[in-house]
CSV table of N, CA, C and O and ligand atoms in Angstrom, one decimal:
chain,number,residue,atom,x,y,z
I,1,ALA,N,163.3,238.8,-7.7
I,1,ALA,CA,162.2,237.9,-8.0
I,1,ALA,C,162.5,236.5,-7.7
I,1,ALA,O,163.6,236.0,-7.7
I,2,ILE,N,161.5,235.6,-7.6
I,2,ILE,CA,161.6,234.3,-7.3
I,2,ILE,C,162.3,233.6,-8.5
I,2,ILE,O,162.0,233.9,-9.6
I,3,ASP,N,163.2,232.6,-8.2
I,3,ASP,CA,163.8,231.9,-9.2
I,3,ASP,C,162.9,230.8,-9.8
I,3,ASP,O,162.5,229.9,-9.2
I,4,PRO,N,162.5,231.0,-11.1
I,4,PRO,CA,161.6,230.0,-11.7
I,4,PRO,C,162.2,228.6,-11.8
I,4,PRO,O,161.5,227.5,-12.0
I,5,GLN,N,163.5,228.6,-11.7
I,5,GLN,CA,164.3,227.3,-11.7
I,5,GLN,C,164.5,226.7,-10.2
I,5,GLN,O,165.4,225.8,-10.1
I,6,PHE,N,163.6,227.1,-9.4
I,6,PHE,CA,164.0,226.8,-7.9
I,6,PHE,C,164.1,225.3,-7.7
I,6,PHE,O,164.8,224.8,-6.9
I,7,HIS,N,163.2,224.5,-8.4
I,7,HIS,CA,163.2,223.1,-8.2
I,7,HIS,C,164.5,222.3,-8.6
I,7,HIS,O,164.8,221.3,-8.2
I,8,GLU,N,165.3,223.1,-9.4
I,8,GLU,CA,166.6,222.6,-9.8
I,8,GLU,C,167.7,223.2,-8.9
I,8,GLU,O,168.7,222.7,-8.5
I,9,SER,N,167.5,224.6,-8.6
I,9,SER,CA,168.7,225.3,-8.0
I,9,SER,C,168.5,225.2,-6.5
I,9,SER,O,169.5,225.5,-5.8
I,10,ARG,N,167.4,224.7,-5.9
I,10,ARG,CA,167.3,224.5,-4.5
I,10,ARG,C,167.0,223.0,-4.2
I,10,ARG,O,166.7,222.4,-5.0
I,11,GLU,N,167.2,222.8,-2.9
I,11,GLU,CA,166.9,221.4,-2.4
I,11,GLU,C,165.6,221.5,-1.7
I,11,GLU,O,165.5,222.4,-0.7
I,12,GLN,N,164.8,220.5,-1.8
I,12,GLN,CA,163.6,220.3,-0.9
I,12,GLN,C,164.2,219.8,0.5
I,12,GLN,O,164.6,218.7,0.5
I,13,VAL,N,163.9,220.7,1.4
I,13,VAL,CA,164.4,220.3,2.9
I,13,VAL,C,163.3,219.9,3.8
I,13,VAL,O,163.6,219.5,4.9
I,14,GLY,N,162.1,219.9,3.4
I,14,GLY,CA,161.1,219.4,4.1
I,14,GLY,C,159.7,219.6,3.6
I,14,GLY,O,159.5,219.9,2.5
I,15,GLU,N,158.7,219.6,4.5
I,15,GLU,CA,157.3,219.7,4.2
I,15,GLU,C,156.6,220.4,5.4
I,15,GLU,O,156.9,220.2,6.5
I,16,GLU,N,155.7,221.4,5.0
I,16,GLU,CA,155.0,222.1,5.9
I,16,GLU,C,153.6,222.3,5.6
I,16,GLU,O,153.3,222.8,4.3
I,17,ASN,N,152.5,222.0,6.2
I,17,ASN,CA,151.1,222.1,5.9
I,17,ASN,C,150.9,221.4,4.5
I,17,ASN,O,150.1,222.0,3.7
I,18,GLY,N,151.5,220.2,4.3
I,18,GLY,CA,151.3,219.7,3.0
I,18,GLY,C,152.1,220.3,1.9
I,18,GLY,O,151.9,219.7,0.7
I,19,LEU,N,152.9,221.2,2.0
I,19,LEU,CA,153.6,221.9,1.0
I,19,LEU,C,155.0,221.6,1.0
I,19,LEU,O,155.7,221.6,2.2
I,20,ALA,N,155.7,221.6,-0.1
I,20,ALA,CA,157.2,221.4,-0.1
I,20,ALA,C,157.9,222.7,0.4
I,20,ALA,O,157.4,223.8,0.1
I,21,VAL,N,158.9,222.5,1.1
I,21,VAL,CA,159.8,223.7,1.5
I,21,VAL,C,161.0,223.4,0.8
I,21,VAL,O,161.8,222.4,0.9
I,22,TRP,N,161.5,224.5,0.1
I,22,TRP,CA,162.7,224.5,-0.6
I,22,TRP,C,163.7,225.4,0.1
I,22,TRP,O,163.5,226.6,0.2
I,23,GLY,N,164.8,224.9,0.5
I,23,GLY,CA,165.8,225.7,1.3
I,23,GLY,C,166.7,226.6,0.4
I,23,GLY,O,166.4,226.7,-0.7
I,24,PRO,N,167.6,227.3,1.1
I,24,PRO,CA,167.9,227.1,2.4
I,24,PRO,C,167.0,227.7,3.5
I,24,PRO,O,166.3,228.8,3.2
I,25,VAL,N,166.8,227.1,4.6
I,25,VAL,CA,165.9,227.7,5.7
I,25,VAL,C,166.7,227.8,7.0
I,25,VAL,O,167.6,226.9,7.4
I,26,ASP,N,166.7,229.0,7.6
I,26,ASP,CA,167.3,229.3,8.9
I,26,ASP,C,166.3,230.2,9.6
I,26,ASP,O,166.5,231.4,9.6
I,27,GLU,N,165.4,229.5,10.4
I,27,GLU,CA,164.3,230.3,11.0
I,27,GLU,C,164.8,231.2,12.1
I,27,GLU,O,165.7,230.7,12.8
I,28,PRO,N,164.2,232.3,12.4
I,28,PRO,CA,163.1,232.9,11.7
I,28,PRO,C,163.5,233.8,10.5
I,28,PRO,O,162.6,234.2,9.9
I,29,GLU,N,164.8,234.1,10.3
I,29,GLU,CA,165.2,235.0,9.2
I,29,GLU,C,165.1,234.5,7.8
I,29,GLU,O,164.9,235.4,6.8
I,30,GLU,N,165.3,233.3,7.6
I,30,GLU,CA,165.3,232.7,6.3
I,30,GLU,C,164.3,231.6,6.2
I,30,GLU,O,164.5,230.6,6.9
I,31,LEU,N,163.4,231.6,5.3
I,31,LEU,CA,162.2,230.6,5.2
I,31,LEU,C,162.2,229.9,3.9
I,31,LEU,O,161.3,229.0,3.9
I,32,GLY,N,162.9,230.3,2.9
I,32,GLY,CA,162.9,229.5,1.8
I,32,GLY,C,161.7,229.8,0.9
I,32,GLY,O,160.8,230.7,1.1
I,33,ILE,N,161.4,228.8,0.0
I,33,ILE,CA,160.3,228.8,-1.1
I,33,ILE,C,159.3,227.9,-0.5
I,33,ILE,O,159.7,226.6,-0.2
I,34,ARG,N,158.0,228.1,-0.6
I,34,ARG,CA,157.0,227.2,-0.2
I,34,ARG,C,156.0,226.8,-1.3
I,34,ARG,O,155.5,227.7,-2.0
I,35,GLY,N,155.8,225.5,-1.5
I,35,GLY,CA,154.9,225.0,-2.6
I,35,GLY,C,155.7,224.7,-3.8
I,35,GLY,O,156.8,224.9,-4.0
I,36,THR,N,154.9,223.9,-4.8
I,36,THR,CA,155.6,223.5,-6.1
I,36,THR,C,154.9,224.0,-7.2
I,36,THR,O,155.5,224.7,-8.1
I,37,HIS,N,153.7,223.7,-7.3
I,37,HIS,CA,152.9,224.3,-8.6
I,37,HIS,C,152.7,225.7,-8.5
I,37,HIS,O,153.0,226.5,-9.4
I,38,VAL,N,152.3,226.1,-7.2
I,38,VAL,CA,152.2,227.5,-6.9
I,38,VAL,C,153.2,227.8,-5.9
I,38,VAL,O,153.2,227.2,-4.8
I,39,ALA,N,154.3,228.5,-6.2
I,39,ALA,CA,155.4,228.6,-5.2
I,39,ALA,C,155.5,230.1,-4.8
I,39,ALA,O,155.4,231.0,-5.6
I,40,VAL,N,155.8,230.2,-3.4
I,40,VAL,CA,156.0,231.6,-2.9
I,40,VAL,C,157.2,231.6,-2.3
I,40,VAL,O,157.5,230.8,-1.4
I,41,ASP,N,158.1,232.6,-2.6
I,41,ASP,CA,159.4,232.8,-2.0
I,41,ASP,C,159.1,233.6,-0.7
I,41,ASP,O,158.8,234.9,-0.8
I,42,TYR,N,159.2,233.0,0.4
I,42,TYR,CA,158.8,233.7,1.7
I,42,TYR,C,159.9,234.8,2.1
I,42,TYR,O,159.5,235.7,2.8
I,43,ASP,N,161.1,234.7,1.5
I,43,ASP,CA,162.1,235.6,1.8
I,43,ASP,C,162.0,236.9,1.0
I,43,ASP,O,162.6,237.9,1.4
I,44,LEU,N,161.0,236.9,0.1
I,44,LEU,CA,160.8,238.1,-0.7
I,44,LEU,C,159.5,238.6,-0.4
I,44,LEU,O,159.2,239.9,-0.4
I,45,CYS,N,158.5,237.8,0.1
I,45,CYS,CA,157.1,238.3,0.3
I,45,CYS,C,157.1,239.3,1.3
I,45,CYS,O,157.7,239.2,2.4
I,46,ILE,N,156.4,240.5,1.1
I,46,ILE,CA,156.3,241.6,2.1
I,46,ILE,C,154.9,241.6,2.6
I,46,ILE,O,154.4,242.7,3.1
I,47,ALA,N,154.0,240.6,2.4
I,47,ALA,CA,152.7,240.5,3.0
I,47,ALA,C,151.7,241.6,2.2
I,47,ALA,O,150.9,242.2,3.0
I,48,ASP,N,152.0,242.0,1.1
I,48,ASP,CA,151.1,242.8,0.3
I,48,ASP,C,149.6,242.3,0.3
I,48,ASP,O,148.8,243.2,0.5
I,49,GLY,N,149.4,241.2,0.1
I,49,GLY,CA,148.0,240.6,0.2
I,49,GLY,C,147.3,240.6,-1.1
I,49,GLY,O,146.2,240.1,-1.2
I,50,ALA,N,147.9,241.1,-2.3
I,50,ALA,CA,147.1,241.2,-3.4
I,50,ALA,C,146.8,239.8,-3.9
I,50,ALA,O,145.8,239.5,-4.5
I,51,CYS,N,147.7,238.8,-3.8
I,51,CYS,CA,147.5,237.4,-4.2
I,51,CYS,C,146.2,236.8,-3.5
I,51,CYS,O,145.4,236.2,-4.0
I,52,LEU,N,146.2,237.1,-2.1
I,52,LEU,CA,145.0,236.5,-1.5
I,52,LEU,C,143.7,237.2,-1.9
I,52,LEU,O,142.7,236.6,-2.1
I,53,GLU,N,143.8,238.5,-2.2
I,53,GLU,CA,142.5,239.2,-2.8
I,53,GLU,C,142.1,238.7,-4.0
I,53,GLU,O,140.9,238.7,-4.2
I,54,ASP,N,143.1,238.5,-4.9
I,54,ASP,CA,142.8,238.5,-6.3
I,54,ASP,C,142.6,237.0,-6.8
I,54,ASP,O,142.0,236.7,-7.8
I,55,CYS,N,143.2,236.0,-6.2
I,55,CYS,CA,143.1,234.6,-6.6
I,55,CYS,C,141.5,234.2,-6.6
I,55,CYS,O,140.9,234.2,-5.7
I,56,PRO,N,141.1,233.8,-7.7
I,56,PRO,CA,139.7,233.4,-8.0
I,56,PRO,C,139.3,232.1,-7.2
I,56,PRO,O,138.2,232.0,-7.0
I,57,VAL,N,140.2,231.3,-6.9
I,57,VAL,CA,139.9,230.0,-6.3
I,57,VAL,C,140.5,229.9,-4.9
I,57,VAL,O,140.7,228.9,-4.3
I,58,ASP,N,140.9,231.1,-4.3
I,58,ASP,CA,141.4,231.1,-2.9
I,58,ASP,C,142.5,230.1,-2.5
I,58,ASP,O,142.3,229.3,-1.6
I,59,VAL,N,143.6,230.1,-3.4
I,59,VAL,CA,144.6,229.2,-3.1
I,59,VAL,C,145.4,229.6,-1.8
I,59,VAL,O,146.0,228.7,-1.2
I,60,PHE,N,145.5,230.8,-1.6
I,60,PHE,CA,146.4,231.4,-0.5
I,60,PHE,C,145.8,231.6,0.8
I,60,PHE,O,144.6,231.8,1.0
I,61,GLU,N,146.6,231.2,1.9
I,61,GLU,CA,146.2,231.5,3.2
I,61,GLU,C,147.4,232.4,4.0
I,61,GLU,O,148.5,231.9,3.7
I,62,TRP,N,147.0,233.2,5.0
I,62,TRP,CA,148.1,233.8,5.7
I,62,TRP,C,148.7,232.8,6.7
I,62,TRP,O,147.9,232.0,7.3
I,63,VAL,N,149.9,232.8,6.8
I,63,VAL,CA,150.6,232.1,7.9
I,63,VAL,C,151.5,233.2,8.7
I,63,VAL,O,152.2,234.0,8.0
I,64,ASP,N,151.6,233.1,10.0
I,64,ASP,CA,152.4,234.1,10.7
I,64,ASP,C,153.9,233.5,10.7
I,64,ASP,O,154.2,232.4,10.8
I,65,THR,N,154.8,234.6,10.5
I,65,THR,CA,156.1,234.4,10.4
I,65,THR,C,157.0,235.4,11.3
I,65,THR,O,157.7,236.3,10.8
I,66,PRO,N,156.6,235.4,12.5
I,66,PRO,CA,157.3,236.4,13.5
I,66,PRO,C,158.8,236.4,13.4
I,66,PRO,O,159.3,235.3,13.3
I,67,GLY,N,159.4,237.5,13.2
I,67,GLY,CA,160.9,237.5,13.2
I,67,GLY,C,161.4,237.5,11.9
I,67,GLY,O,162.7,237.8,11.7
I,68,HIS,N,160.7,237.4,10.9
I,68,HIS,CA,161.2,237.5,9.5
I,68,HIS,C,161.5,239.0,9.1
I,68,HIS,O,160.5,239.9,9.3
I,69,PRO,N,162.6,239.4,8.5
I,69,PRO,CA,162.9,240.8,8.3
I,69,PRO,C,162.0,241.4,7.2
I,69,PRO,O,161.8,242.6,7.3
I,70,GLU,N,161.3,240.8,6.3
I,70,GLU,CA,160.4,241.4,5.3
I,70,GLU,C,159.1,241.6,5.8
I,70,GLU,O,158.4,242.6,5.4
I,71,SER,N,158.5,240.6,6.6
I,71,SER,CA,157.1,240.7,7.0
I,71,SER,C,156.8,239.6,8.1
I,71,SER,O,157.4,238.6,7.9
I,72,GLU,N,155.8,239.9,8.9
I,72,GLU,CA,155.5,239.0,10.0
I,72,GLU,C,154.4,238.0,9.5
I,72,GLU,O,154.0,237.2,10.4
I,73,ARG,N,154.0,238.1,8.3
I,73,ARG,CA,153.1,237.0,7.9
I,73,ARG,C,153.5,236.8,6.3
I,73,ARG,O,153.9,237.6,5.6
I,74,LYS,N,153.1,235.6,5.8
I,74,LYS,CA,153.4,235.3,4.5
I,74,LYS,C,152.0,234.7,3.8
I,74,LYS,O,151.2,234.0,4.5
I,75,ALA,N,152.1,234.8,2.5
I,75,ALA,CA,150.9,234.2,1.7
I,75,ALA,C,151.3,232.6,1.5
I,75,ALA,O,152.2,232.5,0.5
I,76,GLU,N,150.7,231.8,2.2
I,76,GLU,CA,151.1,230.3,2.0
I,76,GLU,C,150.1,229.8,0.7
I,76,GLU,O,148.9,230.0,0.8
I,77,PRO,N,150.7,229.1,-0.2
I,77,PRO,CA,149.9,228.5,-1.4
I,77,PRO,C,149.2,227.3,-0.9
I,77,PRO,O,149.4,226.2,-1.5
I,78,THR,N,148.5,227.4,0.2
I,78,THR,CA,148.0,226.2,1.0
I,78,THR,C,147.2,225.3,0.1
I,78,THR,O,147.2,224.1,0.2
I,79,HIS,N,146.4,225.9,-0.9
I,79,HIS,CA,145.5,225.0,-1.7
I,79,HIS,C,146.0,225.1,-3.1
I,79,HIS,O,145.2,225.4,-4.1
I,80,GLU,N,147.3,224.8,-3.3
I,80,GLU,CA,147.9,225.0,-4.7
I,80,GLU,C,147.3,224.0,-5.7
I,80,GLU,O,147.3,224.2,-6.9
I,81,ALA,N,146.7,222.9,-5.2
I,81,ALA,CA,146.1,221.9,-6.1
I,81,ALA,C,144.8,222.4,-6.7
I,81,ALA,O,144.3,221.9,-7.8
I,82,GLN,N,144.2,223.5,-6.1
I,82,GLN,CA,143.0,224.1,-6.8
I,82,GLN,C,143.3,225.2,-7.8
I,82,GLN,O,142.3,225.7,-8.6
I,83,CYS,N,144.7,225.4,-8.0
I,83,CYS,CA,145.0,226.5,-9.0
I,83,CYS,C,144.6,226.3,-10.4
I,83,CYS,O,144.7,225.1,-10.9
I,84,ILE,N,144.0,227.4,-11.1
I,84,ILE,CA,143.5,227.1,-12.5
I,84,ILE,C,144.5,227.9,-13.4
I,84,ILE,O,144.1,228.2,-14.5
I,85,ASP,N,145.6,228.2,-13.0
I,85,ASP,CA,146.7,228.8,-13.8
I,85,ASP,C,146.3,230.1,-14.5
I,85,ASP,O,146.7,230.3,-15.7
I,86,CYS,N,145.6,230.9,-13.8
I,86,CYS,CA,145.1,232.2,-14.4
I,86,CYS,C,146.3,233.2,-14.4
I,86,CYS,O,146.2,234.3,-15.1
I,87,MET,N,147.3,233.0,-13.6
I,87,MET,CA,148.5,233.9,-13.5
I,87,MET,C,148.2,235.2,-12.9
I,87,MET,O,149.2,236.0,-12.8
I,88,LEU,N,147.0,235.5,-12.3
I,88,LEU,CA,146.7,236.7,-11.7
I,88,LEU,C,147.8,237.1,-10.4
I,88,LEU,O,148.3,238.2,-10.5
I,89,CYS,N,148.0,236.1,-9.7
I,89,CYS,CA,148.8,236.3,-8.5
I,89,CYS,C,150.2,236.7,-8.9
I,89,CYS,O,150.9,237.5,-8.4
I,90,VAL,N,150.7,236.1,-10.0
I,90,VAL,CA,152.1,236.3,-10.5
I,90,VAL,C,152.1,237.8,-11.0
I,90,VAL,O,153.1,238.6,-10.8
I,91,ASP,N,151.1,238.3,-11.6
I,91,ASP,CA,151.1,239.6,-12.1
I,91,ASP,C,150.9,240.6,-11.1
I,91,ASP,O,151.4,241.8,-11.2
I,92,VAL,N,150.2,240.4,-10.0
I,92,VAL,CA,149.8,241.4,-9.0
I,92,VAL,C,150.9,241.6,-7.9
I,92,VAL,O,150.9,242.5,-7.2
I,93,CYS,N,151.7,240.5,-7.7
I,93,CYS,CA,152.7,240.5,-6.6
I,93,CYS,C,153.6,241.7,-6.9
I,93,CYS,O,154.3,241.6,-7.8
I,94,PRO,N,153.8,242.7,-6.0
I,94,PRO,CA,154.7,243.8,-6.2
I,94,PRO,C,156.1,243.5,-6.1
I,94,PRO,O,157.0,244.2,-6.6
I,95,VAL,N,156.5,242.3,-5.5
I,95,VAL,CA,157.9,241.9,-5.4
I,95,VAL,C,158.2,240.6,-6.2
I,95,VAL,O,159.3,240.1,-5.9
I,96,ASP,N,157.3,240.3,-6.9
I,96,ASP,CA,157.5,239.1,-7.8
I,96,ASP,C,157.9,237.9,-7.0
I,96,ASP,O,158.9,237.1,-7.4
I,97,ALA,N,157.2,237.5,-5.9
I,97,ALA,CA,157.5,236.5,-5.0
I,97,ALA,C,156.9,235.1,-5.4
I,97,ALA,O,157.2,234.2,-4.9
I,98,ILE,N,156.0,235.3,-6.5
I,98,ILE,CA,155.2,234.0,-6.8
I,98,ILE,C,155.6,233.4,-8.1
I,98,ILE,O,155.8,234.3,-9.1
I,99,ASP,N,155.8,232.1,-8.2
I,99,ASP,CA,155.9,231.4,-9.5
I,99,ASP,C,154.8,230.4,-9.6
I,99,ASP,O,154.5,229.7,-8.8
I,100,VAL,N,154.2,230.4,-10.7
I,100,VAL,CA,153.2,229.4,-11.2
I,100,VAL,C,153.7,228.6,-12.4
I,100,VAL,O,153.9,229.1,-13.3
I,101,ASP,N,153.8,227.2,-12.1
I,101,ASP,CA,154.3,226.4,-13.2
I,101,ASP,C,153.1,225.9,-14.0
I,101,ASP,O,152.6,224.9,-13.8
I,102,ALA,N,152.8,226.7,-15.0
I,102,ALA,CA,151.6,226.4,-15.8
I,102,ALA,C,152.0,225.3,-17.0
I,102,ALA,O,151.0,225.0,-17.7
I,103,GLY,N,153.2,225.0,-17.0
I,103,GLY,CA,153.6,223.8,-17.9
I,103,GLY,C,153.8,224.2,-19.4
I,103,GLY,O,153.5,225.3,-19.8
T,1,SF4,FE1,145.2,231.6,-7.9
T,1,SF4,FE2,145.5,232.2,-10.6
T,1,SF4,FE3,147.6,232.3,-8.9
T,1,SF4,FE4,146.6,229.9,-9.5
T,1,SF4,S1,147.5,231.3,-10.9
T,1,SF4,S2,147.2,230.7,-7.5
T,1,SF4,S3,144.4,230.3,-9.6
T,1,SF4,S4,145.7,233.6,-8.8
T,2,F3S,FE1,153.4,238.3,-0.6
T,2,F3S,FE2,153.3,239.1,-3.0
T,2,F3S,FE3,151.3,237.9,-2.0
T,2,F3S,S1,154.2,240.1,-1.4
T,2,F3S,S2,151.3,238.4,0.1
T,2,F3S,S3,153.1,237.0,-2.3
T,2,F3S,S4,151.2,239.6,-3.4
């Protein structure tokens, strides 16, 4: 499962599409965690898609990640600022790849 303490245990190594990238990153096999309020561990995501289907405010968008061992696309929390903290995505992800910091 995603480490809910990732902002302390990992370092922010950059930004992509306006989202924080938390390392380590070694593309294409290791992609780190993306996002801060809504965070997705790309190294756990298997592209199940339940988060995209169930999020009531469409926070997530697919991004292509060719060459990643778990899946060739990931759910990016592109619109994390729209999140209403319903926690549905956290509940439905089969591999617990998502953390929402509801405070
Ligand atoms: Fe969407 Fe709810 Fe997850 Fe926020 S907590 S990203 S609103 S499903
Ligand atoms: Fe990935 Fe979990 Fe969503 S596997 S696509 S983060 S439901």
